[in-house]
Coordinates of C-alpha atoms (C1' of nucleotides) in Angstrom, one line a residue:
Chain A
X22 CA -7.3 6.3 7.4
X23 CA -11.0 6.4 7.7
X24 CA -12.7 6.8 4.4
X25 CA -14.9 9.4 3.8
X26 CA -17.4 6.8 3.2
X27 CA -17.2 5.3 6.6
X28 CA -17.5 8.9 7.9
X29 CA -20.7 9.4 5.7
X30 CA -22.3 6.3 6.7
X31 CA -21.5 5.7 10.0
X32 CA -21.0 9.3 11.8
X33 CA -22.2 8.7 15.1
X34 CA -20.2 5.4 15.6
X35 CA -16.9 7.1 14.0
X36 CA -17.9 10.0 16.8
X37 CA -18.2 7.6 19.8
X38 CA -15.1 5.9 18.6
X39 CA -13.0 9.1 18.5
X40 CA -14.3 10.1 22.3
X41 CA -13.3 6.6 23.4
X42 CA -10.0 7.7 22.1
X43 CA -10.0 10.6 24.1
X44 CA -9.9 12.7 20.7
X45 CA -10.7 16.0 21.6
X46 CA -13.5 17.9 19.7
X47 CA -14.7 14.7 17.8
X48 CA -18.2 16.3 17.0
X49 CA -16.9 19.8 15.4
X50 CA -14.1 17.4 13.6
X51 CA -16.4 14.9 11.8
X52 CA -18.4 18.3 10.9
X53 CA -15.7 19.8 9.0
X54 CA -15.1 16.7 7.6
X55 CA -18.8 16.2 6.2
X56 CA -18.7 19.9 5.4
X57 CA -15.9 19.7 3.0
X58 CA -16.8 16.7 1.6
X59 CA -19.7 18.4 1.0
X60 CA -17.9 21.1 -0.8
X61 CA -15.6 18.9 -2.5
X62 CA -18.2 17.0 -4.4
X63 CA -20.3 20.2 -5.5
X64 CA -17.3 21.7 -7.0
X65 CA -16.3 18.2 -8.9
X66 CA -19.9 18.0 -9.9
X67 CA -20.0 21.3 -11.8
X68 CA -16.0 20.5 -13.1
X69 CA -17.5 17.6 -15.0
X70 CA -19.8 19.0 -16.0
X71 CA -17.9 21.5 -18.0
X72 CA -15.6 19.4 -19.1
X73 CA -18.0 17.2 -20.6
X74 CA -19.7 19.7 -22.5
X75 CA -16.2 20.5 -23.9
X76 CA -15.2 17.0 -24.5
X77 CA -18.5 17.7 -27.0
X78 CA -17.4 20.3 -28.5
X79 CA -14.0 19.4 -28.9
X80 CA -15.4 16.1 -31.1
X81 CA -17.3 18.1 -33.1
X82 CA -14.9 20.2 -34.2
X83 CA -13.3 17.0 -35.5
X84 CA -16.2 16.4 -37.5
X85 CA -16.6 19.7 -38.7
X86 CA -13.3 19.7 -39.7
X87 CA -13.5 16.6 -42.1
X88 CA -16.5 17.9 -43.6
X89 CA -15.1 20.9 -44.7
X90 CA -17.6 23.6 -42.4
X91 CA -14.4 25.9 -41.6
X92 CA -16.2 28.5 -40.2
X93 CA -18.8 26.3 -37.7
X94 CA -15.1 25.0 -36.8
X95 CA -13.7 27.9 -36.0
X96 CA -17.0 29.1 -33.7
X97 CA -16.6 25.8 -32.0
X98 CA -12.8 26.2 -31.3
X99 CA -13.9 29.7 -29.5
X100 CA -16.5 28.0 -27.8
X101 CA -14.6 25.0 -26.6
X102 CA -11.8 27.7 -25.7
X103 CA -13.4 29.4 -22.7
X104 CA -15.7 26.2 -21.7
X105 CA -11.5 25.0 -20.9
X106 CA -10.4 28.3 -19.2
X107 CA -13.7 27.7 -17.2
X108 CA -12.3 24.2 -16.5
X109 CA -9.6 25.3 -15.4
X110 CA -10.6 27.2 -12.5
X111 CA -12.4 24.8 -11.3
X112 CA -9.9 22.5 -11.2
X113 CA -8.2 25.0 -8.8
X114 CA -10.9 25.0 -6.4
X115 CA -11.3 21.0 -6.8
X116 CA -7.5 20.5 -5.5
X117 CA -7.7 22.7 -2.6
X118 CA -11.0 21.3 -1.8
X119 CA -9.3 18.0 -2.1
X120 CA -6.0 18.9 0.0
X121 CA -7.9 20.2 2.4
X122 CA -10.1 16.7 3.0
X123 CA -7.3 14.8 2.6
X124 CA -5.4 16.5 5.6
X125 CA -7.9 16.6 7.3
X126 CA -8.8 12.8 7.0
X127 CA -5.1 12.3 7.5
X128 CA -5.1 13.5 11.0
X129 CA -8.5 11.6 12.5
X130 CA -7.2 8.2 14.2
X131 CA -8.8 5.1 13.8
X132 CA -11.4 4.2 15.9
X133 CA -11.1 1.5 18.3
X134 CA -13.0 -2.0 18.4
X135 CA -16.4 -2.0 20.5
X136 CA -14.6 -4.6 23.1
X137 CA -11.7 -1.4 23.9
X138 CA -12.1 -0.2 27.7
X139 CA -12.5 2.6 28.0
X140 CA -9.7 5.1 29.9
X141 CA -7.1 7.6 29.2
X142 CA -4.2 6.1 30.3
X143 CA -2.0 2.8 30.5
X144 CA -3.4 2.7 34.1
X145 CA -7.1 2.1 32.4
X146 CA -6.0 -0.7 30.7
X147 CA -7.3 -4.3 31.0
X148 CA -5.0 -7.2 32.1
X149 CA -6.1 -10.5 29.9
X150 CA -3.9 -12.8 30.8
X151 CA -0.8 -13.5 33.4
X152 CA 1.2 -16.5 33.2
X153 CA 4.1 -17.8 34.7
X154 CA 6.5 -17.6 38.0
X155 CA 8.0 -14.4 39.3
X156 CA 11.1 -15.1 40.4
X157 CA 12.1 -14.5 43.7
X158 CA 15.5 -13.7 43.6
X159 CA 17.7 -12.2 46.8
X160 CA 18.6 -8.9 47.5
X161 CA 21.6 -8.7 45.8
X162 CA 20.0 -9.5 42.3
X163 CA 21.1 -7.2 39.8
X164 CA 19.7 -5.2 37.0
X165 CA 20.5 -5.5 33.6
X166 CA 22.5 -2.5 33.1
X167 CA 25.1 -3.8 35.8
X168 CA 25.0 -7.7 34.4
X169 CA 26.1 -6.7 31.3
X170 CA 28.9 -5.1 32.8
X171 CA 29.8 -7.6 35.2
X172 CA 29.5 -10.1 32.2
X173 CA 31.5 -7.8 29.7
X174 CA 28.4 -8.8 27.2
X175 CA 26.7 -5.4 26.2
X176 CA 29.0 -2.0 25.6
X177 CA 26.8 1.1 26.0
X178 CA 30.0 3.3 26.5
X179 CA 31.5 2.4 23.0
X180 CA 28.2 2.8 21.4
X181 CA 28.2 6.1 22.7
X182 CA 31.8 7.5 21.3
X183 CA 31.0 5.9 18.0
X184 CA 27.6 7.0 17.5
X185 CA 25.8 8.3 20.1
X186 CA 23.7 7.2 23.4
X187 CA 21.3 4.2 22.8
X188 CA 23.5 2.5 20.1
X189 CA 24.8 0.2 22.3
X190 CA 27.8 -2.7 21.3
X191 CA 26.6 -6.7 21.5
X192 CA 29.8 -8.6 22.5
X193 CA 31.1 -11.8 23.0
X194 CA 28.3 -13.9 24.3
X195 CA 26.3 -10.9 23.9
X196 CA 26.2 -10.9 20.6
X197 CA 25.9 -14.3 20.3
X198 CA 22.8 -14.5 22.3
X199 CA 21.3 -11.8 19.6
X200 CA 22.1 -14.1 16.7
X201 CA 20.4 -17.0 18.5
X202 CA 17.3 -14.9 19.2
X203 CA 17.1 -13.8 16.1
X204 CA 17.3 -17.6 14.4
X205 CA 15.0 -18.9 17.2
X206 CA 11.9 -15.9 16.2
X207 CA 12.8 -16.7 12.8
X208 CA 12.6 -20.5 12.6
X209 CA 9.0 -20.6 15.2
X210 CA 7.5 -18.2 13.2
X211 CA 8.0 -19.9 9.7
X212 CA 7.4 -23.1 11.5
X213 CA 3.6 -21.2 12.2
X214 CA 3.2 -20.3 8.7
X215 CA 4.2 -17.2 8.5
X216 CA 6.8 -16.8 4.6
X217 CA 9.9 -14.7 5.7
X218 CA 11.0 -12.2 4.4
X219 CA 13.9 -10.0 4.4
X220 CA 12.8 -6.4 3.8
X221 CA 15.0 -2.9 3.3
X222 CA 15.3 -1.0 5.9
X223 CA 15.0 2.3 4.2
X224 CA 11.6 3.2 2.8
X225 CA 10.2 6.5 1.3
X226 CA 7.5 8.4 1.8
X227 CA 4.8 6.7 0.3
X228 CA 5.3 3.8 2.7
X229 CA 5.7 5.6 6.1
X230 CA 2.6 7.1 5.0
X231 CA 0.7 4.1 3.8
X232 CA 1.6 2.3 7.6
X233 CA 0.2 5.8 9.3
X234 CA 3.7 6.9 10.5
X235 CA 3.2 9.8 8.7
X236 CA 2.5 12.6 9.0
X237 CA 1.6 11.1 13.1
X238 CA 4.8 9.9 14.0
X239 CA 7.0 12.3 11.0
X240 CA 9.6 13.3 14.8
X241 CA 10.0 9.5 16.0
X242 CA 11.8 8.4 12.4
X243 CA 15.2 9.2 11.4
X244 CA 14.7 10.6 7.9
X245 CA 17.6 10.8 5.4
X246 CA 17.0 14.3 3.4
X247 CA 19.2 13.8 0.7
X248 CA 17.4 10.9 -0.9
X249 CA 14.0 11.3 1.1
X250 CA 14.0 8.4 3.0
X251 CA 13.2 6.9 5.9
X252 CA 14.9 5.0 8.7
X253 CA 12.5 2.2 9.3
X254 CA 11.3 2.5 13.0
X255 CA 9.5 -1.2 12.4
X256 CA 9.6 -4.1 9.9
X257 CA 6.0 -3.3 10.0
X258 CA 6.3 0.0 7.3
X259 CA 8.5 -2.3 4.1
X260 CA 6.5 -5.5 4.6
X261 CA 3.0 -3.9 4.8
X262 CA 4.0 -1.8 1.9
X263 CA 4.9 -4.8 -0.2
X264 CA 0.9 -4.6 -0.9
X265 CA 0.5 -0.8 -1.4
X266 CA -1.6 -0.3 -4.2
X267 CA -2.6 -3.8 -4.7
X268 CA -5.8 -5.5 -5.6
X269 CA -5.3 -8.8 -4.2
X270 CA -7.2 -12.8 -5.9
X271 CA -8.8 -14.1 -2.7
X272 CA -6.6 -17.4 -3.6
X273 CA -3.9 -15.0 -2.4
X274 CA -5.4 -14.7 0.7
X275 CA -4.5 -15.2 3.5
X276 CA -1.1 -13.6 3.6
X277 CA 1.7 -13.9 6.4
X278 CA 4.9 -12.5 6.6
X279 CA 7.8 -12.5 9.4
X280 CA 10.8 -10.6 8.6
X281 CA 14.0 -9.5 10.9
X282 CA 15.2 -6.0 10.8
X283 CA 17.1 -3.7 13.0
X284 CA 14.2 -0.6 14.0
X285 CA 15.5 3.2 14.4
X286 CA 13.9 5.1 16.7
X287 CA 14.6 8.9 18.0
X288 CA 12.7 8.8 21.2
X289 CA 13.0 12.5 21.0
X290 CA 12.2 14.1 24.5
X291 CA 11.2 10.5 26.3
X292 CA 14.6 9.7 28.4
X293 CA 14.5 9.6 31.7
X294 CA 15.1 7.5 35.1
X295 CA 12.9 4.5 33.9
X296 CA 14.4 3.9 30.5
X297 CA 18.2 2.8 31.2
X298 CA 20.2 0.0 29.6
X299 CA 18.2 -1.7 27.2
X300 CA 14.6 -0.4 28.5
X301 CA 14.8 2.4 25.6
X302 CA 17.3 1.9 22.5
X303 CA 17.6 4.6 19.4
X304 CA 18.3 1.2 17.6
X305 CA 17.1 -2.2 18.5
X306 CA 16.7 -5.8 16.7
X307 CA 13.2 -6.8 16.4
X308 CA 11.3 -10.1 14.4
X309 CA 7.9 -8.8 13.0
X310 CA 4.9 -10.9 12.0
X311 CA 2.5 -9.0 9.5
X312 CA -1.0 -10.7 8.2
X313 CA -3.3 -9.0 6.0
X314 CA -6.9 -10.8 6.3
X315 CA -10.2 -10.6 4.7
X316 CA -12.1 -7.9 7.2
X317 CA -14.4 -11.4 8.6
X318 CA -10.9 -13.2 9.5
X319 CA -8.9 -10.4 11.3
X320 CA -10.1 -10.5 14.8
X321 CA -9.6 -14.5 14.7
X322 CA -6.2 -13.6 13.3
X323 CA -5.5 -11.1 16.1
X324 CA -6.0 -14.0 18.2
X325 CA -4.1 -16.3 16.7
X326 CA -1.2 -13.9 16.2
X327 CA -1.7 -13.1 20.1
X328 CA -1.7 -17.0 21.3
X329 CA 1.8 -17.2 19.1
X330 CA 3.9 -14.7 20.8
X331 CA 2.2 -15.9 24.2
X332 CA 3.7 -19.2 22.9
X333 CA 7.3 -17.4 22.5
X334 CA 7.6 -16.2 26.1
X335 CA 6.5 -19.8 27.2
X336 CA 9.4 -21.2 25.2
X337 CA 11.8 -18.7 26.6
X338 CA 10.3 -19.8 30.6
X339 CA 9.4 -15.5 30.9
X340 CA 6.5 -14.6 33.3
X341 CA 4.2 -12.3 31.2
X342 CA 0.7 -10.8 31.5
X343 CA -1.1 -10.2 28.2
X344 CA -2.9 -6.3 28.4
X345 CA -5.6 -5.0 26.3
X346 CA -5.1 -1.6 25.6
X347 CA -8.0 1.0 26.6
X348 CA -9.1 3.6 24.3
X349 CA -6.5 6.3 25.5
X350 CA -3.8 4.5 25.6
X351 CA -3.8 2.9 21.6
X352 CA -1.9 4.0 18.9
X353 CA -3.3 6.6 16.5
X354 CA -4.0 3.7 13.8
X355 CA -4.9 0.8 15.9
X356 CA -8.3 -0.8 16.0
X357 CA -7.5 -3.4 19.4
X358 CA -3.8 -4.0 20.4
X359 CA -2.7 -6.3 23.0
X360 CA 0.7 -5.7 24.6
X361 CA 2.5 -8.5 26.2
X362 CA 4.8 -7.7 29.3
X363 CA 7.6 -9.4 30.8
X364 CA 8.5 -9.1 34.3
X365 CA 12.3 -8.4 34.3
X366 CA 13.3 -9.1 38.3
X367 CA 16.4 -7.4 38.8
X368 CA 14.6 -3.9 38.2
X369 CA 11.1 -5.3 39.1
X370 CA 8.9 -3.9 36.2
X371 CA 6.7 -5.3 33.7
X372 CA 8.7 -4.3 30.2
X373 CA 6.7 -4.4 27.1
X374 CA 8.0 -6.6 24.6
X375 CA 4.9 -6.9 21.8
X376 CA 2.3 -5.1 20.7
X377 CA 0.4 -7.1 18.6
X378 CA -2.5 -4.9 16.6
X379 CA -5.5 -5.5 14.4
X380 CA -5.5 -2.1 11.9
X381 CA -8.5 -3.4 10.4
X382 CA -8.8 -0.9 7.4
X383 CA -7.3 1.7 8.6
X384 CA -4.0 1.7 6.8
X385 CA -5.4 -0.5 3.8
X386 CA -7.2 2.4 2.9
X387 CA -4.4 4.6 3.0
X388 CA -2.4 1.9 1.0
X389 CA -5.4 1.2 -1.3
X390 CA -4.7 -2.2 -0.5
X391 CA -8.1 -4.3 -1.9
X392 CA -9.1 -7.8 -2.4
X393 CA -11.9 -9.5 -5.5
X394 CA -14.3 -10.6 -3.5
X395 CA -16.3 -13.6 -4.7
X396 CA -18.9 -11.2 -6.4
X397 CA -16.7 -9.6 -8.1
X398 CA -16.7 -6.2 -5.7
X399 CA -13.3 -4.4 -4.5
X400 CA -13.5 -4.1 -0.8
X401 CA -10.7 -2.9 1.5
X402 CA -8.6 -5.7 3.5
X403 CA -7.9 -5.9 7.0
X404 CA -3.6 -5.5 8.1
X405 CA -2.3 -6.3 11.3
X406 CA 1.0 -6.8 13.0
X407 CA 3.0 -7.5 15.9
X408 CA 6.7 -7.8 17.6
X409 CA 7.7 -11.7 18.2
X410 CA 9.8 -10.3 19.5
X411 CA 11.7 -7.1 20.5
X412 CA 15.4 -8.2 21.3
X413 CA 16.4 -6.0 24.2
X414 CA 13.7 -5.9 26.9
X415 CA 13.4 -10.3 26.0
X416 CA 17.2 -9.7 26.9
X417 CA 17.4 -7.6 29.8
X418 CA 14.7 -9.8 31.3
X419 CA 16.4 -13.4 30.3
X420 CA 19.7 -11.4 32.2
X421 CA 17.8 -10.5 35.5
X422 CA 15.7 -13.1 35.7
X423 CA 18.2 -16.1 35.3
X424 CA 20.9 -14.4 37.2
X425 CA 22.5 -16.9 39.2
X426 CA 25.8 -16.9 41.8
X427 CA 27.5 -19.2 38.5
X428 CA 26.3 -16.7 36.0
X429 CA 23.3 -16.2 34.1
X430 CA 21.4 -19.6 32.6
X431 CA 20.2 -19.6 29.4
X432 CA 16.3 -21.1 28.8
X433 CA 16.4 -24.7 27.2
X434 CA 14.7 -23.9 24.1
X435 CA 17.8 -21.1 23.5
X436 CA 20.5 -23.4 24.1
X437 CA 20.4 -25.1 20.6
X438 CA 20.8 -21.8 19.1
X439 CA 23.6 -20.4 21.5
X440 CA 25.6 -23.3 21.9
X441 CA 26.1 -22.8 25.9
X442 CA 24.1 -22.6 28.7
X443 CA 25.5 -20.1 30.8
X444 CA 26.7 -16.7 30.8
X445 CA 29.8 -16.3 32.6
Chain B
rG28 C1' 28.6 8.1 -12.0
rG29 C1' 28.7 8.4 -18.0
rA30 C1' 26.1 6.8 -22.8
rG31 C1' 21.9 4.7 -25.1
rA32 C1' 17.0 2.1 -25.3
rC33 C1' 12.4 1.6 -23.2
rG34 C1' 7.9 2.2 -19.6
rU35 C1' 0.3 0.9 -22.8
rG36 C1' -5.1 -3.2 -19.5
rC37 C1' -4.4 -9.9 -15.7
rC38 C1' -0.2 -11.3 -19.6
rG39 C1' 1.9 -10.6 -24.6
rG40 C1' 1.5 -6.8 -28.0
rA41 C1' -0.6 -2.7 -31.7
rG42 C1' -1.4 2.3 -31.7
rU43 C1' 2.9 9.0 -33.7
rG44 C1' -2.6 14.5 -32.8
rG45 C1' -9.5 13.8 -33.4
rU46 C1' -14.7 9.1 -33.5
rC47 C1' -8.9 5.3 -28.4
rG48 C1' -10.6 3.0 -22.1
rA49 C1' -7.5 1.8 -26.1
rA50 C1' -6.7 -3.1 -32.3
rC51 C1' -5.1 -8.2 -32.2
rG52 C1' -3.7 -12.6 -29.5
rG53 C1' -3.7 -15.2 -24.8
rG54 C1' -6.0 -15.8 -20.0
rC55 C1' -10.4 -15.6 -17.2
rU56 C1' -16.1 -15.6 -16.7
rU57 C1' -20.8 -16.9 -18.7
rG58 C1' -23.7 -19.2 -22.5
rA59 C1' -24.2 -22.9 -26.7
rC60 C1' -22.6 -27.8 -28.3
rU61 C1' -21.2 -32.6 -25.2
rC62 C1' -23.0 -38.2 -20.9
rG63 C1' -18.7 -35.3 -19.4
rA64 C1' -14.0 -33.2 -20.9
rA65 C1' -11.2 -31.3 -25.0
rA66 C1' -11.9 -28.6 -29.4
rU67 C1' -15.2 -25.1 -31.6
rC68 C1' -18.7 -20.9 -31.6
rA69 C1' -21.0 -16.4 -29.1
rA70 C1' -21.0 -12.7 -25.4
rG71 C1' -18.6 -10.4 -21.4
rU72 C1' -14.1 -9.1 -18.8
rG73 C1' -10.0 -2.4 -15.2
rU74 C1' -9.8 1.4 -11.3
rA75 C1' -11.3 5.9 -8.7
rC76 C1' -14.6 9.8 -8.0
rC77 C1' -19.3 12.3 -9.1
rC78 C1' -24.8 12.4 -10.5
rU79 C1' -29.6 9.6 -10.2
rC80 C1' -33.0 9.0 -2.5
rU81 C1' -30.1 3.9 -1.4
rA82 C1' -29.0 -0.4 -4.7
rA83 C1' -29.2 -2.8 -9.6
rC84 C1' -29.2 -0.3 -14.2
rG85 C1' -27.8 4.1 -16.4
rG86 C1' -25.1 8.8 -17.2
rG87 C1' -20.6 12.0 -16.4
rU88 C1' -15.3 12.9 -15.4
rA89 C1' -10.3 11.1 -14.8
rC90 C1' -6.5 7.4 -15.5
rC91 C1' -1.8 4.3 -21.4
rG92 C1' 5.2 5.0 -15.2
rA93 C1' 4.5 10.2 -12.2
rG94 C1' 4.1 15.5 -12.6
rG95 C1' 3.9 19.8 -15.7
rG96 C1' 3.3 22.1 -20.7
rU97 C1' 1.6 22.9 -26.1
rU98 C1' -3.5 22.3 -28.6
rC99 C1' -10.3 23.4 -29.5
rG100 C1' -8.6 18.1 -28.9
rA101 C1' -2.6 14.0 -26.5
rA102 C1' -1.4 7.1 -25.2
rU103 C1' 0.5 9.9 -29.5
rC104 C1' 4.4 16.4 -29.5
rC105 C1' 7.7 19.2 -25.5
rC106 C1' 9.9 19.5 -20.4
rU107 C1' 11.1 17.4 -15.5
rC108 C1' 11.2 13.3 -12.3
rC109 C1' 11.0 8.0 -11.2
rG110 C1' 11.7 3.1 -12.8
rU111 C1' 13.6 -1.0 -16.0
rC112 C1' 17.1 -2.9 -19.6
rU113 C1' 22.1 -2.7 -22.3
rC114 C1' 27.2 -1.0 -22.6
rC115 C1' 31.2 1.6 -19.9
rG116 C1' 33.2 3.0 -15.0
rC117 C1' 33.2 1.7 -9.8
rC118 C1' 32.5 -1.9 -6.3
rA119 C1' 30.7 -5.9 -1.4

RNA sequence: GGAGACGUGCCGGAGUGGUCGAACGGGCUUGACUCGAAAUCAAGUGUACCCUCUAACGGGUACCGAGGGUUCGAAUCCCUCCGUCUCCGCCA
């Protein structure tokens, strides 16, 4: 979240930065927030006070006590008595002053980078980069959702009876292509210095919050009530979290992670027309890299991190087109996120298959994730993240794109990893 | 799942109601000594929030797994929860 300090300080660029993100009633929210933090530190300023005068008291009772004064002991003890019953009330009024900030911090956004376009919508958003061929394939070219029929590879019908819609079955080569995907994201991304890890895929509540999923995104996770846990929707929540609550040595620094997992997500209420086959999954495989920078590094990190999954769909022979997000069209805790599209022939659409973000310290202040820095000052850290990559839309473009009369061809840089070269 | 033990600062480890943010040792930082290093000696060494216009400095409050309670006063007593370890059970 943004700190209240940041709010303090820097009000009318937190303000212009909420508008950009098409935040409505920016001015009146940062108001309320100065307001009761305002309030907040009144009320904690007259509760320590009060307590400290009966921290006084209470040590001279001791004193009194050794030296025999019974009776200036017992006065005291009234004394200190109602200075705590004083205390006590306005400790009250210090929580709910507290609570109230806290949600209310908990619901701003973060505010996007000064080089965000502006717009409200993904139709506002700025195309960086586009690389590679469209193929040109004939009008019979199929989509996915029929080759993966044709092929016997993908079973969304079994998926269905045994769980539900969007839990589909990998099968025969099918499967086999997911295993070499996930070996080939793995083995790149450790091969680009990024430690693997292999993270649960259950977190609680403290993490989904830390990462910003909660309370924003509380209706996208699955959330097991019994134990209080949730369903990861992103490898992003367990391995940020592994540095909740952390004050990091700037030797430690800086530190990259790629971890596999399979990602939940509900998709409450978003079905429709344009989200068939493996457009839109409840559950998907998905390789995540996750760096967490000193705040001078990140936006050479963002790059970096960008130029390695461009480097992925290269490998993989995809046409892409790299898009800066605009200022509507961002996720609530994102500073500057670049998707990456691929163009998946058979249906002709661009399919997002990354999103790779710069949080800045946005969700290191909800983690109080810190660094030493050389002069000895704790100062917030910079987290970012991004897909490399999401398995189903990579595989629902590989399918159309390489769909041939003899079946569908599998990208050189794959073939090590499936052990054949065609689907058929 | 059952029984028991335990949870203190960067680490080890004291502390069973008052002067304990916390002995002692190690580590680390700085200084002295040295041509330099080692050894030795001395000093320092947590986090968050608040107050002082900001900052340094200074002052206050809180934090000894988490949350409650008892008390004038709790790391120390009581309750709940979480975690770790040992034994038994179960099991991939």
């Amino acid at each position: 979240m943004l700190t209240i300090q940041q709010i303090r300080e820097q009000k009318e660029r937190v303000i212009a930065g909420l508008e950009k993100k098409r935040v409505a009633g920016a001015q009146q929210l940062i108001d309320e927030v100065l307001q009761r933090d305002a309030e907040r530190r009144q009320i904690q300023k007259q509760h320590d006070d009060v307590l400290a005068e009966s921290n006084r008291v209470a040590k001279s009772i001791g004193q009194l006590m050794k030296t025999g004064q019974k009776e200036e002991a017992e006065k005291a003890k009234a004394q200190a008595k109602s200075l705590k019953e004083e205390a006590q009330r306005l400790v009250e009024a210090l929580r709910e002053a507290e609570r109230k900030l806290q949600e209310l911090l908990a619901t701003i956004p973060n505010i996007p980078h000064e080089s965000v376009p502006e717009g409200v919508s993904a139709e506002d958003n700025e195309i960086v980069e586009q690389k590679g061929e469209i193929p040109l394939l004939g009008e019979d070219a199929l989509p996915h959702w029929e080759l993966i029929v044709k092929y016997d590879i993908i079973d969304f019908e079994t998926g269905s009876k045994v769980t539900g819609s969007g839990f589909p079955f990998y099968k025969g080569k099918g499967a086999r292509l997911q295993r070499a995907l996930l070996n080939f994201f793995l083995d790149r991304a450790v091969e680009a210095g990024y430690v693997e890890v292999q993270p649960p895929v259950l977190v609680n509540e403290a993490s989904a919050f830390g990462t910003g999923q909660l309370p924003d995104k509380d209706g996208q996770m699955y959330h097991i009530e019994r134990d209080n846990l949730y369903v990861i929707p992103t490898a992003e929540v367990p391995i940020t979290n592994m540095y909740r609550d952390m004050i990091l040595e700037e030797h430690q620094l800086p530190i990259k992670h790629v971890g596999y997992t399979p990602c939940f997500r509900r998709e409450a209420g978003t079905w429709g027309a344009d989200v068939r086959g493996l457009n839109r999954l409840h559950q998907f495989d998905k390789v995540e890299i996750v760096q967490i920078r000193k705040p001078e590094e990140s936006y050479a990190a963002l790059e970096e991190m960008r130029h390695y999954v461009q480097s992925l769909l290269e490998a993989l022979e995809l046409p892409y087109r790299v898009v800066k997000l605009c200022g509507g069209d961002m996720s609530f805790t994102s500073a500057l996120t670049y998707d990456m599209e691929v163009f998946a022939a058979g249906q002709k659409k661009w399919l997002e298959v990354s999103s790779v973000s710069n949080f800045e310290s946005y969700q290191a202040a909800r983690m109080m994730l810190r660094y030493r820095t050389e002069n000895k000052k704790t100062e917030l850290l910079h987290t970012l993240n991004g897909s490399a990559l999401a398995f189903p839309r990579i595989v629902a473009a590989l399918l159309e794109n390489n769909q041939t009369p003899e079946g569908i061809r599998i990208p050189k840089a794959l073939q090590p990893y499936t052990g054949f070269d065609i689907i058929n």
